[in-house]
Amino acid sequence: MTEETRTGVNRRNILKLTAAAGIVAGSGLLTSRAAFAQGKLSLKGKRIGISTAGTDHFFDLQAYNAQVEEVKRLGGEPIAVDAGRNDGKLVSQLQTLIAQKPDAIVQLLGTLSVIDPWLKKARDADIPVFTIDVGSVNSINNSTSDNWGIGKDLALQLVSDIGGEGNIVVFNGFYGVTPCAIRYDQLVNVIKYFPKVQIVQPELRDVIPNTVQDAFTQITAILNKYPEKGSIKAIWSAWDIPQLGATQALTAAGRTEIKTYGVDGSPEVLQLVADANSPAAADVAQQPAELGRVAIQNVARYLAGEALARETYVPALLANKQNVGEISRKLGIG
Amino acid sequence: MLVDAPYYIPGSLAEPAPSNPQDPQASGPAYGQRVAALALRGGSLAVFIGVLVFFSVTAPFFLTIGNVGNVLGQSAIAGVLAIGLTIVVIGGGSNVVTGGIDLSLAANMGLSAAVYATLVQAGYGDPVAVIAALGTGLAIGAVNAAAITLAGIVPLLATLAVMNVVAGLELVLTNNTVVPASTELLLALSASGPFGIPVLAYVLLGFTLLVAAVVQFTPLGLRLYAVGEFPEAARAAGLPVKSFVAGSFLASGLCGGFAGILSVSFLSGSTTGAGDMLLPVVVTALLGSVFSRRLVPTITGTLLSTLFVGFLINGFQLLNISSTLVSGVQGLLILLVVSATTLLRRQENV
């Protein structure tokens, strides 16, 4: 078998796999919708603690606000605290929240090793703990996007776009955050079978705050290190704020032949994907508001005595140059 | 001489010779200013108590032992840092621009915490990690001290530069990631002690008592005040001014290292973003003056200021009010305090 046919076959397989994933995701959406319709959920007289690592990104702001709204809609009283991406504040707020003895605590994002001891203390204090995008053994139910699916879809799109070979630059600064770790592992799993795809070493570290500026600087430096076109094929990050900085750096340096990939569906990045001349190639959009609502509905179900699955998956939608208009409409952006 | 020393030393700007104990009242501030200072101090204490009463009434849960203990524990890290800063401010004078200040404290805590967590990850035990974290803090303090007393750089600039170096070292050590750590000491520190009050709360109170005893009630502390308030007079009286200033930075460096250990226990490891602590700590230390007899930095004043901020944040959460308002309240208070003390001092100097 020659190299060309092998790549060709693989590319077809990739497209098939992606299509199949789409169908699975779509059917998941239908079943979860159907489930919401049945039964009247209520949180009347319940105090629900809502704690978030921050609200400075599109994703967490949407999920946070949707939780607060949903608790109110179901007749409960939200006690909502925002740690502003400060771990010390996050732990203090959780501590106080536990002492307030709410009927449940829902934790949105956060570094597992930092929050887990406190989620355990909440559980020890007989407060049911729920999480969004945090895989903790102390949580009764974790509402999350299917990060394995997200990671695989994004990796397959990337590998397909670059024709199964070339150097890719990877931002891997938040491996301690579970969803980011899963997405990264899926990228590694996929490129394992494409030996001509290489991750440029050392991997880059994305940072918070100043994510965009920092990614811009780091990518500009990488471009100086690899000046010839084709030496870098794509840039991958586990979320799309580094992707935003990377895309801007590519445009500024005139290296638009390099494609960028990310996750979260931030409106500004989806806009770039929609721009035919932009290096932003794909962004997997989660449905943050839906995640927030589902988590609160799960709390109501649990308090009503229903048994819950360990994880509730809310489908994610991969937006690429072809379908970005449709996806943006679905998410209610633009 | 030392029994009534704290009675007249703190704050008496107009008193150039601290070695003259015979006549404490003669050169003290005039009556009017003392009344104004008393009013400001009384006013701020009244505000503090008023806030506590308000929260106790509106949030019934506020005044429980568990909650007060939580606030004390949550204030431990900021409190230790603010106390370290207070020592520097006492020894260097409270002029914010040319006086004593240590901007490297928060970064110091971050690096010390990172050193601790990294060593634990590498398989070392608590004793090694504790010594290394405190050593890191002390080393940073020594660099500050050298830059300020040997090279003669203004503390504001020297510690700003050191802050950047230290923050960079932390990035190199941790790659800007979270380094989880769990040891017996860390678990003991993050657990609850007698009366269900967090151990960190006891640590803060014990630490404050210790430092307050040294700074407010020993000849050493007395001389530190003298050096900060009137270095020329202190030098004329035969005090080694540079050694005192250098010592204050060593002490604050040690506080940074100690806060680093507390931070590792509170956050179950070392995390990024230690630099965020800097401004709140500076504000807390500056605000501390208002809780002292003569509007000068004191250790107990700084503790009260730390707790005031802690109770505000806690009360706002209990009342379900956005905690972003806390920074606003804090800013307003500091503006009030700084302008009031500045005005008072200008009158004194006329």
XYZ file of C-alpha atoms in Angstrom:
684
model
C 0.000 0.000 0.000
C 1.428 3.397 -0.918
C 1.411 6.353 1.376
C -1.262 8.145 -0.673
C -3.832 5.375 -0.613
C -3.291 4.856 3.084
C -3.904 8.477 3.813
C -6.914 8.482 1.507
C -8.527 5.545 3.232
C -7.889 7.049 6.601
C -9.376 10.334 5.609
C -12.569 8.639 4.416
C -12.735 6.685 7.640
C -12.336 9.858 9.613
C -15.258 11.490 7.839
C -17.412 8.422 8.400
C -16.496 8.364 12.080
C -17.294 12.041 12.447
C -20.667 11.566 10.785
C -21.439 8.652 13.083
C -20.445 10.711 16.094
C -22.798 13.441 14.935
C -25.694 11.005 14.741
C -24.965 9.658 18.218
C -24.761 13.184 19.584
C -27.986 14.138 17.849
C -29.916 11.189 19.251
C -28.548 11.988 22.716
C -30.014 15.448 22.374
C -33.443 14.018 21.561
C -33.519 11.627 24.503
C -32.415 14.247 26.987
C -35.050 16.678 25.718
C -37.717 14.025 26.043
C -36.735 13.347 29.619
C -37.188 17.003 30.626
C -40.727 17.072 29.338
C -41.989 14.394 31.698
C -42.705 15.053 35.363
C -42.946 18.341 37.206
C -39.648 19.282 38.854
C -39.672 21.585 41.830
C -37.136 23.108 44.205
C -39.732 24.906 46.290
C -38.317 25.881 49.689
C -34.872 24.532 48.836
C -31.644 26.502 49.170
C -29.169 25.525 46.471
C -25.524 26.524 46.775
C -24.006 27.384 43.402
C -20.237 27.766 43.380
C -18.169 28.566 40.311
C -14.438 28.848 39.703
C -15.114 32.028 37.752
C -17.446 33.769 35.327
C -14.911 35.493 33.119
C -15.369 33.191 30.114
C -18.382 32.773 27.874
C -18.751 29.150 28.976
C -18.824 29.627 32.748
C -20.849 32.817 32.649
C -23.566 31.115 30.582
C -23.614 28.002 32.767
C -23.576 30.017 36.005
C -26.393 32.357 35.004
C -28.465 29.470 33.682
C -28.121 27.667 37.026
C -29.256 30.683 39.005
C -32.201 31.182 36.638
C -33.172 27.531 36.739
C -33.157 27.382 40.557
C -35.420 30.438 40.629
C -37.648 28.996 37.896
C -38.124 25.834 39.941
C -39.045 27.884 43.009
C -35.813 27.475 44.979
C -33.415 29.990 46.482
C -29.954 30.126 44.876
C -26.918 30.980 47.035
C -24.507 31.793 44.229
C -20.814 32.508 44.752
C -18.201 33.326 42.127
C -14.525 32.796 43.017
C -13.232 35.017 40.208
C -10.611 32.391 39.256
C -8.941 32.599 42.650
C -8.414 29.230 44.316
C -8.144 30.702 47.809
C -11.463 32.458 47.378
C -12.995 29.311 45.903
C -12.067 27.229 48.949
C -13.182 29.949 51.405
C -16.533 30.234 49.674
C -17.034 26.463 49.662
C -16.154 26.363 53.360
C -18.711 29.035 54.184
C -21.235 27.408 51.877
C -20.848 24.085 53.694
C -21.377 25.872 57.011
C -24.576 27.403 55.615
C -25.986 23.887 55.149
C -27.846 24.324 51.864
C -29.999 21.494 50.486
C -27.402 20.863 47.773
C -24.194 22.321 46.391
C -23.448 22.510 42.676
C -19.802 23.125 41.812
C -19.020 24.483 38.349
C -15.431 23.884 37.154
C -12.347 24.183 39.371
C -9.095 22.284 39.781
C -9.952 18.877 41.197
C -7.093 18.572 43.700
C -7.997 21.964 45.171
C -11.754 21.534 45.545
C -12.092 17.798 46.131
C -11.158 17.832 49.843
C -13.902 20.418 50.388
C -16.469 18.567 48.298
C -15.711 15.618 50.559
C -16.276 17.788 53.632
C -19.638 18.817 52.168
C -20.538 15.170 51.646
C -19.418 14.367 55.202
C -21.778 17.133 56.352
C -24.616 15.320 54.522
C -24.955 17.942 51.806
C -25.497 16.371 48.369
C -22.793 17.581 45.999
C -23.332 17.975 42.255
C -20.778 19.090 39.729
C -20.557 20.537 36.257
C -17.442 19.551 34.332
C -15.682 18.237 37.451
C -15.093 14.493 37.660
C -15.069 14.058 41.443
C -15.818 10.860 43.374
C -17.555 13.057 45.930
C -20.150 14.279 43.485
C -23.474 12.451 43.106
C -23.819 13.463 39.499
C -21.571 15.327 37.088
C -23.204 17.193 34.229
C -20.705 17.479 31.467
C -20.184 17.504 27.812
C -18.935 14.207 26.500
C -15.305 15.253 26.599
C -14.135 11.991 25.072
C -16.394 12.752 22.112
C -15.257 16.366 21.988
C -11.585 15.407 22.093
C -11.993 12.733 19.457
C -14.110 14.889 17.098
C -11.658 17.766 17.330
C -8.625 15.514 16.849
C -10.181 13.755 13.847
C -11.107 17.065 12.240
C -7.556 18.315 12.805
C -5.881 15.212 11.433
C -8.245 15.194 8.484
C -7.626 18.882 7.716
C -3.847 18.511 7.689
C -3.937 15.353 5.599
C -2.678 13.065 8.319
C 0.823 14.474 8.553
C 2.782 17.429 9.872
C 3.839 19.180 13.059
C 1.191 20.440 15.429
C 1.669 22.902 18.264
C -0.278 22.060 21.432
C -1.292 24.176 24.413
C -1.367 21.861 27.446
C -1.301 24.173 30.450
C -4.345 22.783 32.245
C -3.863 19.054 32.308
C -4.925 19.248 35.973
C -8.443 20.229 34.840
C -10.266 16.986 34.016
C -12.067 17.984 30.782
C -8.837 19.440 29.391
C -6.968 16.259 30.307
C -9.555 14.049 28.556
C -9.485 16.175 25.398
C -5.708 16.139 25.352
C -5.570 12.372 25.898
C -8.000 11.888 23.020
C -5.779 13.977 20.764
C -2.840 11.776 21.723
C -4.940 8.624 21.171
C -5.919 9.731 17.683
C -2.493 10.851 16.483
C -0.958 7.650 17.791
C -2.325 6.054 14.603
C -0.990 8.863 12.409
C 2.760 8.474 12.933
C 3.496 11.396 10.638
C 1.673 13.776 12.936
C 4.084 15.104 15.557
C 3.428 17.297 18.570
C 6.082 20.020 18.678
C 8.097 19.755 21.899
C 8.077 21.354 24.351
C 4.320 21.746 24.542
C 3.087 25.250 25.279
C 1.468 26.249 28.578
C -1.655 28.330 28.303
C -2.233 30.622 31.278
C -5.064 32.393 33.101
C -5.386 35.386 33.146
C -4.063 37.185 30.052
C -4.716 34.023 28.056
C -5.113 35.731 24.693
C -2.083 38.000 24.962
C 0.053 35.164 26.275
C -0.996 32.760 23.511
C -0.307 35.502 20.969
C 3.211 35.980 22.339
C 3.976 32.270 22.552
C 2.746 31.544 19.025
C 4.650 34.528 17.618
C 7.796 33.095 19.192
C 7.060 29.632 17.738
C 6.544 31.146 14.278
C 9.950 32.804 14.533
C 11.448 29.469 15.481
C 9.749 27.698 12.529
C 9.843 30.359 9.799
C 9.320 28.164 6.728
C 5.730 27.558 5.605
C 4.538 24.006 6.173
C 6.836 23.416 9.131
C 3.780 23.819 11.384
C 0.405 22.549 10.205
C -1.958 23.224 13.078
C -2.323 24.592 16.614
C -4.460 22.753 19.163
C -5.719 23.936 22.530
C -8.110 22.331 24.999
C -10.292 25.446 25.044
C -10.748 28.274 22.602
C -9.343 31.342 24.366
C -5.727 30.314 23.623
C -7.006 29.497 20.137
C -8.170 33.097 19.857
C -4.694 34.453 20.677
C -3.037 31.890 18.421
C -5.320 32.752 15.513
C -4.615 36.451 15.943
C -0.869 35.764 16.014
C -1.094 33.743 12.784
C -3.056 36.470 11.034
C -0.656 39.149 12.267
C 2.360 37.161 11.011
C 0.709 36.302 7.689
C 0.975 32.582 8.433
C -2.660 31.817 7.670
C -1.750 28.437 6.188
C -1.630 27.125 9.772
C -5.020 26.069 11.176
C -6.219 26.439 14.769
C -8.478 24.169 16.840
C -10.202 24.638 20.183
C -13.228 23.908 22.358
C -16.039 25.914 24.027
C -17.766 27.785 21.207
C -16.921 31.280 22.411
C -18.758 33.710 20.122
C -15.599 35.563 19.059
C -13.934 32.313 18.008
C -17.028 31.052 16.146
C -16.946 34.357 14.265
C -13.356 33.624 13.248
C -14.298 30.110 12.130
C -17.015 31.691 10.012
C -14.450 33.970 8.360
C -13.167 32.133 5.273
C -9.774 33.891 5.485
C -9.169 33.158 9.167
C -6.866 30.327 10.288
C -9.498 29.267 12.864
C -10.573 25.898 11.422
C -12.821 24.351 14.045
C -14.267 24.964 17.506
C -16.297 22.396 19.400
C -19.159 24.281 20.983
C -20.540 23.014 24.258
C -23.965 24.097 25.363
C -23.085 25.831 28.642
C -26.541 27.159 29.467
C -28.026 23.729 28.842
C -25.364 22.199 31.121
C -26.344 24.621 33.884
C -30.060 23.849 33.519
C -29.507 20.081 33.375
C -27.399 20.175 36.546
C -30.107 22.004 38.478
C -32.821 19.700 37.118
C -30.713 16.782 38.329
C -30.619 18.339 41.801
C -34.413 18.583 41.755
C -34.693 14.967 40.608
C -32.354 13.763 43.329
C -34.128 15.714 46.060
C -37.401 14.213 44.796
C -35.956 10.764 45.406
C -35.005 9.800 41.846
C -31.834 7.844 41.218
C -29.329 9.538 38.946
C -26.680 8.269 36.585
C -23.092 9.033 37.540
C -22.739 11.436 34.610
C -25.223 13.319 32.466
C -23.908 14.168 29.022
C -25.052 17.238 27.161
C -24.089 16.944 23.502
C -21.430 19.215 22.055
C -21.481 20.529 18.504
C -18.403 20.685 16.295
C -18.354 23.886 14.267
C -16.066 23.924 11.216
C -15.807 26.167 8.169
C -18.727 24.330 6.517
C -21.368 24.250 9.256
C -20.468 27.147 11.554
C -23.487 29.258 10.525
C -25.893 26.510 11.431
C -24.187 25.768 14.773
C -24.132 29.452 15.764
C -27.859 29.642 15.100
C -28.436 26.549 17.275
C -26.487 28.127 20.137
C -28.365 31.391 19.751
C -25.216 33.364 18.961
C -25.113 36.092 16.316
C 11.643 51.810 80.950
C 10.037 49.133 78.899
C 6.946 48.592 80.943
C 5.205 51.650 79.648
C 7.110 51.781 76.396
C 4.198 51.022 74.091
C 2.340 53.763 75.823
C 4.226 56.551 74.177
C 6.356 55.179 71.408
C 3.909 54.217 68.677
C 3.299 56.997 66.305
C 4.681 59.933 68.075
C 6.195 61.585 65.031
C 7.080 64.714 66.905
C 9.140 62.798 69.381
C 12.639 62.534 67.943
C 14.466 60.759 70.767
C 12.961 57.449 71.831
C 15.767 57.088 74.349
C 14.300 59.801 76.508
C 11.651 58.109 78.617
C 11.408 60.729 81.340
C 9.034 63.032 79.578
C 6.608 61.133 77.390
C 3.830 63.679 77.194
C 5.729 66.912 76.638
C 6.443 66.498 72.947
C 3.401 64.374 72.083
C 0.826 65.508 69.545
C -1.338 68.448 70.455
C -4.692 67.938 72.092
C -6.795 68.659 69.010
C -5.046 66.117 66.867
C -5.259 63.532 69.557
C -8.993 64.016 69.719
C -9.200 63.725 65.930
C -7.067 60.581 65.975
C -9.197 59.157 68.738
C -12.321 59.966 66.752
C -10.918 58.238 63.665
C -9.825 55.217 65.622
C -13.056 55.123 67.588
C -14.980 55.692 64.383
C -13.371 52.769 62.607
C -13.841 50.479 65.577
C -17.462 51.606 65.649
C -17.759 50.783 61.938
C -16.216 47.362 62.593
C -18.600 46.634 65.445
C -21.500 48.123 63.484
C -20.760 45.789 60.567
C -20.605 42.802 62.923
C -23.894 43.766 64.551
C -25.532 44.376 61.172
C -24.478 40.955 59.859
C -25.477 39.238 63.117
C -28.960 40.697 62.867
C -29.505 40.140 59.148
C -27.742 36.777 58.843
C -28.534 34.749 61.971
C -25.893 32.204 61.100
C -23.148 34.867 61.127
C -22.419 34.906 64.840
C -22.039 31.159 65.335
C -18.726 29.792 66.593
C -18.367 27.718 63.446
C -18.714 30.711 61.163
C -16.441 32.996 63.156
C -13.891 30.169 63.243
C -14.201 29.759 59.486
C -13.536 33.468 58.932
C -10.487 33.318 61.206
C -9.176 30.288 59.339
C -9.859 31.813 55.930
C -8.004 34.960 57.011
C -4.895 33.083 58.149
C -2.891 33.308 54.923
C -3.693 36.956 54.228
C -3.193 37.729 57.919
C 0.303 36.238 58.103
C 1.306 38.091 54.923
C -0.166 41.378 56.149
C 1.649 41.009 59.463
C 4.914 40.458 57.587
C 4.235 43.603 55.592
C 3.404 45.505 58.771
C 6.822 44.659 60.224
C 8.445 46.144 57.113
C 6.243 49.235 57.263
C 7.095 49.754 60.945
C 10.834 49.456 60.274
C 10.881 51.493 57.076
C 8.365 54.188 57.936
C 4.797 54.353 56.682
C 5.369 56.639 53.705
C 3.936 54.489 50.926
C 6.348 55.709 48.256
C 9.674 56.068 50.077
C 8.976 54.113 53.254
C 8.980 50.429 54.008
C 7.009 48.176 51.701
C 7.449 44.614 50.489
C 5.735 43.951 47.171
C 7.369 40.543 46.838
C 5.358 39.014 49.697
C 2.565 37.417 47.660
C 4.988 36.039 45.080
C 7.137 34.836 47.964
C 4.174 32.883 49.323
C 3.562 31.415 45.850
C 7.159 30.257 45.408
C 7.454 28.909 48.970
C 4.209 26.978 48.468
C 5.483 25.658 45.139
C 8.769 24.567 46.744
C 6.852 22.791 49.503
C 4.452 21.013 47.135
C 7.179 20.082 44.659
C 9.343 18.556 47.409
C 6.376 16.581 48.733
C 5.698 15.332 45.195
C 9.343 14.335 44.928
C 8.912 12.140 47.978
C 10.420 14.296 50.715
C 8.742 14.468 54.103
C 7.278 17.377 56.017
C 10.469 18.378 57.885
C 12.479 18.864 54.681
C 9.594 20.636 52.950
C 8.973 22.953 55.902
C 12.633 23.907 56.152
C 12.854 24.441 52.398
C 9.698 26.600 52.284
C 10.792 28.756 55.205
C 14.301 28.881 53.719
C 12.874 30.056 50.407
C 10.988 32.835 52.162
C 14.028 33.815 54.175
C 16.240 33.842 51.066
C 13.817 36.154 49.271
C 13.842 38.391 52.335
C 17.647 38.388 52.273
C 17.715 39.468 48.620
C 15.301 42.291 49.421
C 17.382 43.314 52.415
C 20.591 43.335 50.377
C 19.040 45.339 47.539
C 17.697 47.920 49.959
C 20.431 48.261 52.581
C 23.537 47.447 50.509
C 22.572 48.733 47.055
C 20.410 51.508 48.467
C 17.404 50.922 46.201
C 14.030 52.270 47.343
C 12.011 49.361 48.837
C 9.113 49.988 46.426
C 11.367 49.370 43.400
C 13.638 46.745 44.936
C 10.783 44.514 46.065
C 8.921 45.103 42.789
C 11.919 43.719 40.920
C 12.307 40.816 43.354
C 8.568 40.108 43.014
C 8.999 39.595 39.269
C 12.025 37.352 39.694
C 10.222 35.254 42.304
C 7.042 34.966 40.229
C 9.196 33.849 37.303
C 10.929 31.223 39.436
C 7.551 29.865 40.496
C 6.547 29.533 36.822
C 9.779 27.690 36.080
C 9.279 25.349 39.033
C 5.609 24.519 38.465
C 5.176 25.252 34.747
C 2.182 27.296 35.846
C 0.317 24.163 36.883
C -1.292 23.055 40.124
C 0.975 20.793 42.171
C -1.183 18.712 44.541
C 0.303 17.830 47.917
C -1.007 15.921 50.887
C 0.988 15.171 54.028
C 0.192 14.632 57.686
C 1.156 18.190 58.560
C -0.969 19.634 55.751
C -3.981 17.537 56.746
C -3.534 18.556 60.382
C -3.424 22.222 59.386
C -6.548 22.038 57.209
C -8.540 20.060 59.783
C -10.754 21.390 62.544
C -9.417 21.858 66.051
C -11.131 22.258 69.434
C -14.707 23.676 69.297
C -14.916 22.767 65.595
C -12.808 25.805 64.748
C -10.312 25.341 61.888
C -6.711 24.779 62.998
C -5.685 27.643 60.712
C -7.692 29.996 62.942
C -5.614 28.988 65.964
C -2.465 29.326 63.866
C -3.391 32.904 62.946
C -4.161 33.872 66.536
C -1.027 32.205 67.894
C 1.155 33.759 65.230
C -0.311 37.209 65.863
C 0.222 36.891 69.608
C 3.836 35.861 69.108
C 4.703 38.637 66.656
C 2.729 41.239 68.578
C 4.616 40.285 71.742
C 7.954 40.794 70.016
C 7.080 43.943 68.077
C 4.899 45.759 70.610
C 6.392 44.708 73.930
C 10.169 44.184 73.639
C 13.127 46.575 73.308
C 13.679 45.111 69.854
C 10.229 46.177 68.687
C 10.576 49.540 70.355
C 13.779 50.184 68.425
C 12.179 49.019 65.189
C 9.525 51.713 65.626
C 12.224 54.279 66.378
C 14.131 53.342 63.213
C 11.011 53.639 61.097
C 9.666 56.846 62.546
C 12.857 58.887 62.674
C 15.912 57.125 61.237
C 18.260 60.072 61.776
C 17.394 60.267 65.450
C 17.637 56.501 65.795
C 21.075 56.604 64.208
C 22.130 59.456 66.499
C 20.934 57.408 69.440
C 23.280 54.650 68.313
C 20.822 52.202 66.744
C 22.099 50.180 63.744
C 19.395 51.455 61.377
C 20.421 49.371 58.367
C 20.464 46.167 60.398
C 16.965 46.866 61.643
C 15.661 47.547 58.136
C 17.376 44.420 56.814
C 15.966 42.450 59.733
C 12.450 43.636 58.981
C 12.744 42.313 55.410
C 14.115 38.993 56.666
C 11.142 38.741 59.016
C 8.682 39.535 56.256
C 10.381 36.990 53.985
C 9.953 34.390 56.696
C 6.268 35.349 56.945
C 5.993 34.764 53.179
C 7.461 31.285 53.587
C 5.151 30.510 56.503
C 2.115 31.744 54.554
C 3.252 29.472 51.721
C 2.977 26.429 53.980
C -0.479 27.514 55.169
C -1.507 28.037 51.560
C -0.420 24.519 50.574
C -2.573 23.125 53.362
C -5.581 25.331 52.574
C -5.506 24.571 48.828
C -4.271 20.966 49.113
C -1.237 21.885 47.032
C 0.392 24.835 45.358
C -1.722 26.663 42.826
C -1.191 29.495 40.397
C -2.261 33.062 40.911
C -0.487 33.839 44.206
C 0.191 37.324 42.850
C -3.521 38.125 43.210
C -2.950 38.284 46.974
C -0.587 41.256 46.750
C -2.953 44.210 46.609
C -5.445 42.887 49.179
C -2.515 42.311 51.556
C -1.112 45.819 50.997
C -4.554 47.301 51.538
C -5.054 45.245 54.707
C -1.713 46.310 56.158
C -2.349 49.983 55.358
C -5.859 49.786 56.753
C -4.421 48.315 59.971
C -3.178 51.722 61.172
C -6.700 52.855 61.788
C -7.158 50.235 64.490
C -4.181 51.431 66.546
C -3.945 53.947 69.339
C -2.120 56.621 67.364
C -2.847 55.633 63.791
C 0.441 53.833 63.267
C 0.948 50.316 61.932
C 0.668 47.742 64.690
C 0.450 43.959 64.613
C -2.871 43.822 66.422
C -4.238 46.592 64.212
C -3.313 44.551 61.164
C -5.048 41.485 62.630
C -8.208 43.512 63.188
C -8.025 44.877 59.663
C -7.572 41.365 58.241
C -10.555 40.112 60.203
C -12.625 43.130 59.201
C -12.080 42.311 55.521
C -12.696 38.615 56.212
C -15.983 39.301 58.015
C -17.112 41.635 55.237
C -16.544 38.977 52.566
C -18.183 36.325 54.730
C -21.174 38.485 55.631
C -21.747 39.416 52.007
C -21.786 35.753 51.048
C -24.223 34.949 53.856
C -26.487 37.780 52.712
C -26.172 36.583 49.130
C -24.627 39.887 48.019
C -21.981 39.852 45.311
C -18.527 39.722 46.878
C -17.229 42.143 44.254
C -18.701 44.886 46.444
C -16.151 44.016 49.114
C -13.283 45.503 47.106
C -15.331 48.667 46.705
C -15.910 48.957 50.450
C -12.255 48.216 51.094
C -11.127 50.878 48.605
C -13.429 53.447 50.130
C -12.134 52.718 53.620
C -8.495 52.937 52.611
C -9.122 56.253 50.875
C -10.761 57.537 54.025
C -7.997 56.260 56.287
C -5.118 57.512 54.178
C -6.576 60.977 53.696
C -7.482 61.284 57.371
C -4.047 60.208 58.604
C -2.320 62.392 56.020
C -4.310 65.428 57.129
C -3.651 64.701 60.787
C 0.055 64.309 60.215
C 0.309 67.475 58.178
C -1.187 69.364 61.093
C 1.255 67.698 63.451
C 4.211 68.815 61.402
C 3.156 72.447 61.132
